[in-house]
């Protein structure tokens, strides 16, 4: 069996001190296995640890339908930031203009998006809703 001595060579290893995958120098080999390495960044010697695969770190999966809600929320947030209309409580007997901000008891803040006869589209945090109003 030919044992390849990699001592002195560079290798990527996880450094417990730096808490990062970093360039290490191989110090000692045990058989074909890398035993000890030295971190080039902090200089500490430790056992070889395979670099942690950051790609494999699990991200919480988005539930079905969340994508849509997230989009509505982004538009809603941007709309709120840009809306210059007055903020007031929602009432089906009020007249609205596009860009008005309404406070709805159940749905929270909404932005008036479109006007129709006796109703208007309001974008709330979760979705757009057709709300009664007194527009002509
Ligand atoms: Zn280190």
PDB file of C-alpha atoms and ligand atoms in Angstrom:
ATOM      1  CA  UNK A   1       0.000   0.000   0.000  1.00  0.00           C
ATOM      2  CA  UNK A   2       1.320   3.331  -1.011  1.00  0.00           C
ATOM      3  CA  UNK A   3       0.663   5.967   1.537  1.00  0.00           C
ATOM      4  CA  UNK A   4       0.546   9.375   0.050  1.00  0.00           C
ATOM      5  CA  UNK A   5       1.934  11.861   2.459  1.00  0.00           C
ATOM      6  CA  UNK A   6       0.083  15.079   2.117  1.00  0.00           C
ATOM      7  CA  UNK A   7       1.752  16.813   5.048  1.00  0.00           C
ATOM      8  CA  UNK A   8       2.550  20.386   4.196  1.00  0.00           C
ATOM      9  CA  UNK A   9      -0.133  20.539   1.549  1.00  0.00           C
ATOM     10  CA  UNK A  10      -3.109  22.819   1.651  1.00  0.00           C
ATOM     11  CA  UNK A  11      -6.601  21.664   2.368  1.00  0.00           C
ATOM     12  CA  UNK A  12      -9.950  23.206   3.092  1.00  0.00           C
ATOM     13  CA  UNK A  13     -11.055  22.414   6.597  1.00  0.00           C
ATOM     14  CA  UNK A  14     -13.534  23.751   9.053  1.00  0.00           C
ATOM     15  CA  UNK A  15     -11.817  25.769  11.770  1.00  0.00           C
ATOM     16  CA  UNK A  16     -13.610  25.595  15.098  1.00  0.00           C
ATOM     17  CA  UNK A  17     -11.892  28.759  16.260  1.00  0.00           C
ATOM     18  CA  UNK A  18     -12.638  30.905  13.243  1.00  0.00           C
ATOM     19  CA  UNK A  19     -16.007  29.162  12.762  1.00  0.00           C
ATOM     20  CA  UNK A  20     -15.350  29.133   9.046  1.00  0.00           C
ATOM     21  CA  UNK A  21     -14.204  26.891   6.253  1.00  0.00           C
ATOM     22  CA  UNK A  22     -10.653  28.034   5.713  1.00  0.00           C
ATOM     23  CA  UNK A  23      -7.341  27.169   4.126  1.00  0.00           C
ATOM     24  CA  UNK A  24      -5.409  24.805   6.346  1.00  0.00           C
ATOM     25  CA  UNK A  25      -2.008  23.177   6.130  1.00  0.00           C
ATOM     26  CA  UNK A  26      -1.929  19.442   6.667  1.00  0.00           C
ATOM     27  CA  UNK A  27       0.271  18.650   9.670  1.00  0.00           C
ATOM     28  CA  UNK A  28       0.032  14.915  10.110  1.00  0.00           C
ATOM     29  CA  UNK A  29      -1.457  11.964   8.330  1.00  0.00           C
ATOM     30  CA  UNK A  30      -2.617   8.704   9.840  1.00  0.00           C
ATOM     31  CA  UNK A  31      -2.528   6.169   7.079  1.00  0.00           C
ATOM     32  CA  UNK A  32      -4.495   7.743   4.266  1.00  0.00           C
ATOM     33  CA  UNK A  33      -6.436   9.970   6.542  1.00  0.00           C
ATOM     34  CA  UNK A  34      -5.621  13.519   7.313  1.00  0.00           C
ATOM     35  CA  UNK A  35      -5.238  13.744  11.043  1.00  0.00           C
ATOM     36  CA  UNK A  36      -4.117  17.182  12.073  1.00  0.00           C
ATOM     37  CA  UNK A  37      -4.284  20.460  10.258  1.00  0.00           C
ATOM     38  CA  UNK A  38      -3.236  23.988  11.036  1.00  0.00           C
ATOM     39  CA  UNK A  39      -5.451  26.929  10.288  1.00  0.00           C
ATOM     40  CA  UNK A  40      -3.717  29.508   8.117  1.00  0.00           C
ATOM     41  CA  UNK A  41      -5.887  32.276   9.504  1.00  0.00           C
ATOM     42  CA  UNK A  42      -5.558  31.808  13.265  1.00  0.00           C
ATOM     43  CA  UNK A  43      -2.606  29.412  13.344  1.00  0.00           C
ATOM     44  CA  UNK A  44      -4.256  26.889  15.637  1.00  0.00           C
ATOM     45  CA  UNK A  45      -3.700  23.188  15.096  1.00  0.00           C
ATOM     46  CA  UNK A  46      -6.666  20.897  15.359  1.00  0.00           C
ATOM     47  CA  UNK A  47      -8.131  17.703  14.005  1.00  0.00           C
ATOM     48  CA  UNK A  48      -9.136  17.789  10.412  1.00  0.00           C
ATOM     49  CA  UNK A  49     -12.795  18.508   9.902  1.00  0.00           C
ATOM     50  CA  UNK A  50     -14.377  18.397   6.496  1.00  0.00           C
ATOM     51  CA  UNK A  51     -15.547  21.815   5.396  1.00  0.00           C
ATOM     52  CA  UNK A  52     -19.127  22.350   6.369  1.00  0.00           C
ATOM     53  CA  UNK A  53     -21.295  22.425   3.346  1.00  0.00           C
ATOM     54  CA  UNK A  54     -23.123  25.686   3.706  1.00  0.00           C
ATOM     55  CA  UNK A  55     -25.256  24.833   0.695  1.00  0.00           C
ATOM     56  CA  UNK A  56     -26.725  21.928   2.599  1.00  0.00           C
ATOM     57  CA  UNK A  57     -27.948  24.040   5.466  1.00  0.00           C
ATOM     58  CA  UNK A  58     -31.659  23.719   5.224  1.00  0.00           C
ATOM     59  CA  UNK A  59     -33.791  26.698   4.602  1.00  0.00           C
ATOM     60  CA  UNK A  60     -37.323  26.529   5.860  1.00  0.00           C
ATOM     61  CA  UNK A  61     -39.496  25.569   2.964  1.00  0.00           C
ATOM     62  CA  UNK A  62     -42.106  27.992   1.790  1.00  0.00           C
ATOM     63  CA  UNK A  63     -45.582  26.634   2.134  1.00  0.00           C
ATOM     64  CA  UNK A  64     -47.841  26.458  -0.837  1.00  0.00           C
ATOM     65  CA  UNK A  65     -49.451  29.770  -1.616  1.00  0.00           C
ATOM     66  CA  UNK A  66     -47.054  31.756   0.535  1.00  0.00           C
ATOM     67  CA  UNK A  67     -45.316  33.047  -2.587  1.00  0.00           C
ATOM     68  CA  UNK A  68     -48.458  34.808  -3.670  1.00  0.00           C
ATOM     69  CA  UNK A  69     -49.075  36.350  -0.275  1.00  0.00           C
ATOM     70  CA  UNK A  70     -45.471  37.469  -0.084  1.00  0.00           C
ATOM     71  CA  UNK A  71     -45.841  39.284  -3.387  1.00  0.00           C
ATOM     72  CA  UNK A  72     -49.015  41.001  -2.203  1.00  0.00           C
ATOM     73  CA  UNK A  73     -47.210  41.967   0.973  1.00  0.00           C
ATOM     74  CA  UNK A  74     -44.310  43.499  -0.947  1.00  0.00           C
ATOM     75  CA  UNK A  75     -46.686  45.516  -3.116  1.00  0.00           C
ATOM     76  CA  UNK A  76     -48.630  46.454  -0.013  1.00  0.00           C
ATOM     77  CA  UNK A  77     -45.522  47.665   1.798  1.00  0.00           C
ATOM     78  CA  UNK A  78     -44.304  49.613  -1.211  1.00  0.00           C
ATOM     79  CA  UNK A  79     -47.792  51.047  -1.657  1.00  0.00           C
ATOM     80  CA  UNK A  80     -47.937  52.170   1.948  1.00  0.00           C
ATOM     81  CA  UNK A  81     -44.540  53.800   1.656  1.00  0.00           C
ATOM     82  CA  UNK A  82     -45.587  55.704  -1.447  1.00  0.00           C
ATOM     83  CA  UNK A  83     -49.198  56.434  -0.635  1.00  0.00           C
ATOM     84  CA  UNK A  84     -49.764  60.116  -0.130  1.00  0.00           C
ATOM     85  CA  UNK A  85     -53.451  59.906   0.603  1.00  0.00           C
ATOM     86  CA  UNK A  86     -54.937  60.508   3.998  1.00  0.00           C
ATOM     87  CA  UNK A  87     -55.061  57.649   6.417  1.00  0.00           C
ATOM     88  CA  UNK A  88     -58.510  57.013   7.834  1.00  0.00           C
ATOM     89  CA  UNK A  89     -60.796  54.303   9.089  1.00  0.00           C
ATOM     90  CA  UNK A  90     -62.598  52.309   6.492  1.00  0.00           C
ATOM     91  CA  UNK A  91     -66.253  53.021   6.042  1.00  0.00           C
ATOM     92  CA  UNK A  92     -68.507  51.801   3.278  1.00  0.00           C
ATOM     93  CA  UNK A  93     -70.124  55.219   3.196  1.00  0.00           C
ATOM     94  CA  UNK A  94     -66.893  57.026   2.348  1.00  0.00           C
ATOM     95  CA  UNK A  95     -65.555  58.149  -0.979  1.00  0.00           C
ATOM     96  CA  UNK A  96     -62.050  57.139  -1.831  1.00  0.00           C
ATOM     97  CA  UNK A  97     -59.300  58.104  -4.184  1.00  0.00           C
ATOM     98  CA  UNK A  98     -56.559  55.915  -5.542  1.00  0.00           C
ATOM     99  CA  UNK A  99     -53.680  55.953  -3.093  1.00  0.00           C
ATOM    100  CA  UNK A 100     -55.786  56.541  -0.007  1.00  0.00           C
ATOM    101  CA  UNK A 101     -54.856  54.547   3.054  1.00  0.00           C
ATOM    102  CA  UNK A 102     -57.636  52.935   4.989  1.00  0.00           C
ATOM    103  CA  UNK A 103     -57.663  51.298   8.368  1.00  0.00           C
ATOM    104  CA  UNK A 104     -59.927  48.305   8.408  1.00  0.00           C
ATOM    105  CA  UNK A 105     -60.984  46.772  11.718  1.00  0.00           C
ATOM    106  CA  UNK A 106     -60.393  43.231  10.510  1.00  0.00           C
ATOM    107  CA  UNK A 107     -57.965  43.469   7.611  1.00  0.00           C
ATOM    108  CA  UNK A 108     -55.717  46.215   8.912  1.00  0.00           C
ATOM    109  CA  UNK A 109     -54.205  48.839   6.686  1.00  0.00           C
ATOM    110  CA  UNK A 110     -55.172  48.914   3.048  1.00  0.00           C
ATOM    111  CA  UNK A 111     -54.349  51.014   0.022  1.00  0.00           C
ATOM    112  CA  UNK A 112     -56.981  52.028  -2.482  1.00  0.00           C
ATOM    113  CA  UNK A 113     -55.863  50.571  -5.815  1.00  0.00           C
ATOM    114  CA  UNK A 114     -58.832  50.942  -8.177  1.00  0.00           C
ATOM    115  CA  UNK A 115     -62.146  52.683  -8.119  1.00  0.00           C
ATOM    116  CA  UNK A 116     -65.453  51.309  -9.367  1.00  0.00           C
ATOM    117  CA  UNK A 117     -69.034  52.421  -8.963  1.00  0.00           C
ATOM    118  CA  UNK A 118     -69.901  51.982  -5.303  1.00  0.00           C
ATOM    119  CA  UNK A 119     -66.862  49.909  -4.585  1.00  0.00           C
ATOM    120  CA  UNK A 120     -63.121  49.941  -4.804  1.00  0.00           C
ATOM    121  CA  UNK A 121     -60.187  47.592  -4.795  1.00  0.00           C
ATOM    122  CA  UNK A 122     -58.144  47.813  -1.660  1.00  0.00           C
ATOM    123  CA  UNK A 123     -54.880  46.043  -1.172  1.00  0.00           C
ATOM    124  CA  UNK A 124     -54.440  44.669   2.303  1.00  0.00           C
ATOM    125  CA  UNK A 125     -51.394  42.938   3.665  1.00  0.00           C
ATOM    126  CA  UNK A 126     -52.565  39.491   2.635  1.00  0.00           C
ATOM    127  CA  UNK A 127     -54.537  40.213  -0.517  1.00  0.00           C
ATOM    128  CA  UNK A 128     -56.619  42.579  -2.550  1.00  0.00           C
ATOM    129  CA  UNK A 129     -60.257  42.955  -1.593  1.00  0.00           C
ATOM    130  CA  UNK A 130     -63.194  44.577  -3.282  1.00  0.00           C
ATOM    131  CA  UNK A 131     -64.689  46.905  -0.711  1.00  0.00           C
ATOM    132  CA  UNK A 132     -67.916  48.854  -0.676  1.00  0.00           C
ATOM    133  CA  UNK A 133     -67.666  52.627  -0.927  1.00  0.00           C
ATOM    134  CA  UNK A 134     -69.706  55.497  -2.244  1.00  0.00           C
ATOM    135  CA  UNK A 135     -67.660  56.285  -5.345  1.00  0.00           C
ATOM    136  CA  UNK A 136     -69.658  57.047  -8.431  1.00  0.00           C
TER     137      UNK A 136
HETATM  138 ZN1  LIG B   1      -8.762  29.314  12.431  1.00  0.00          ZN
END
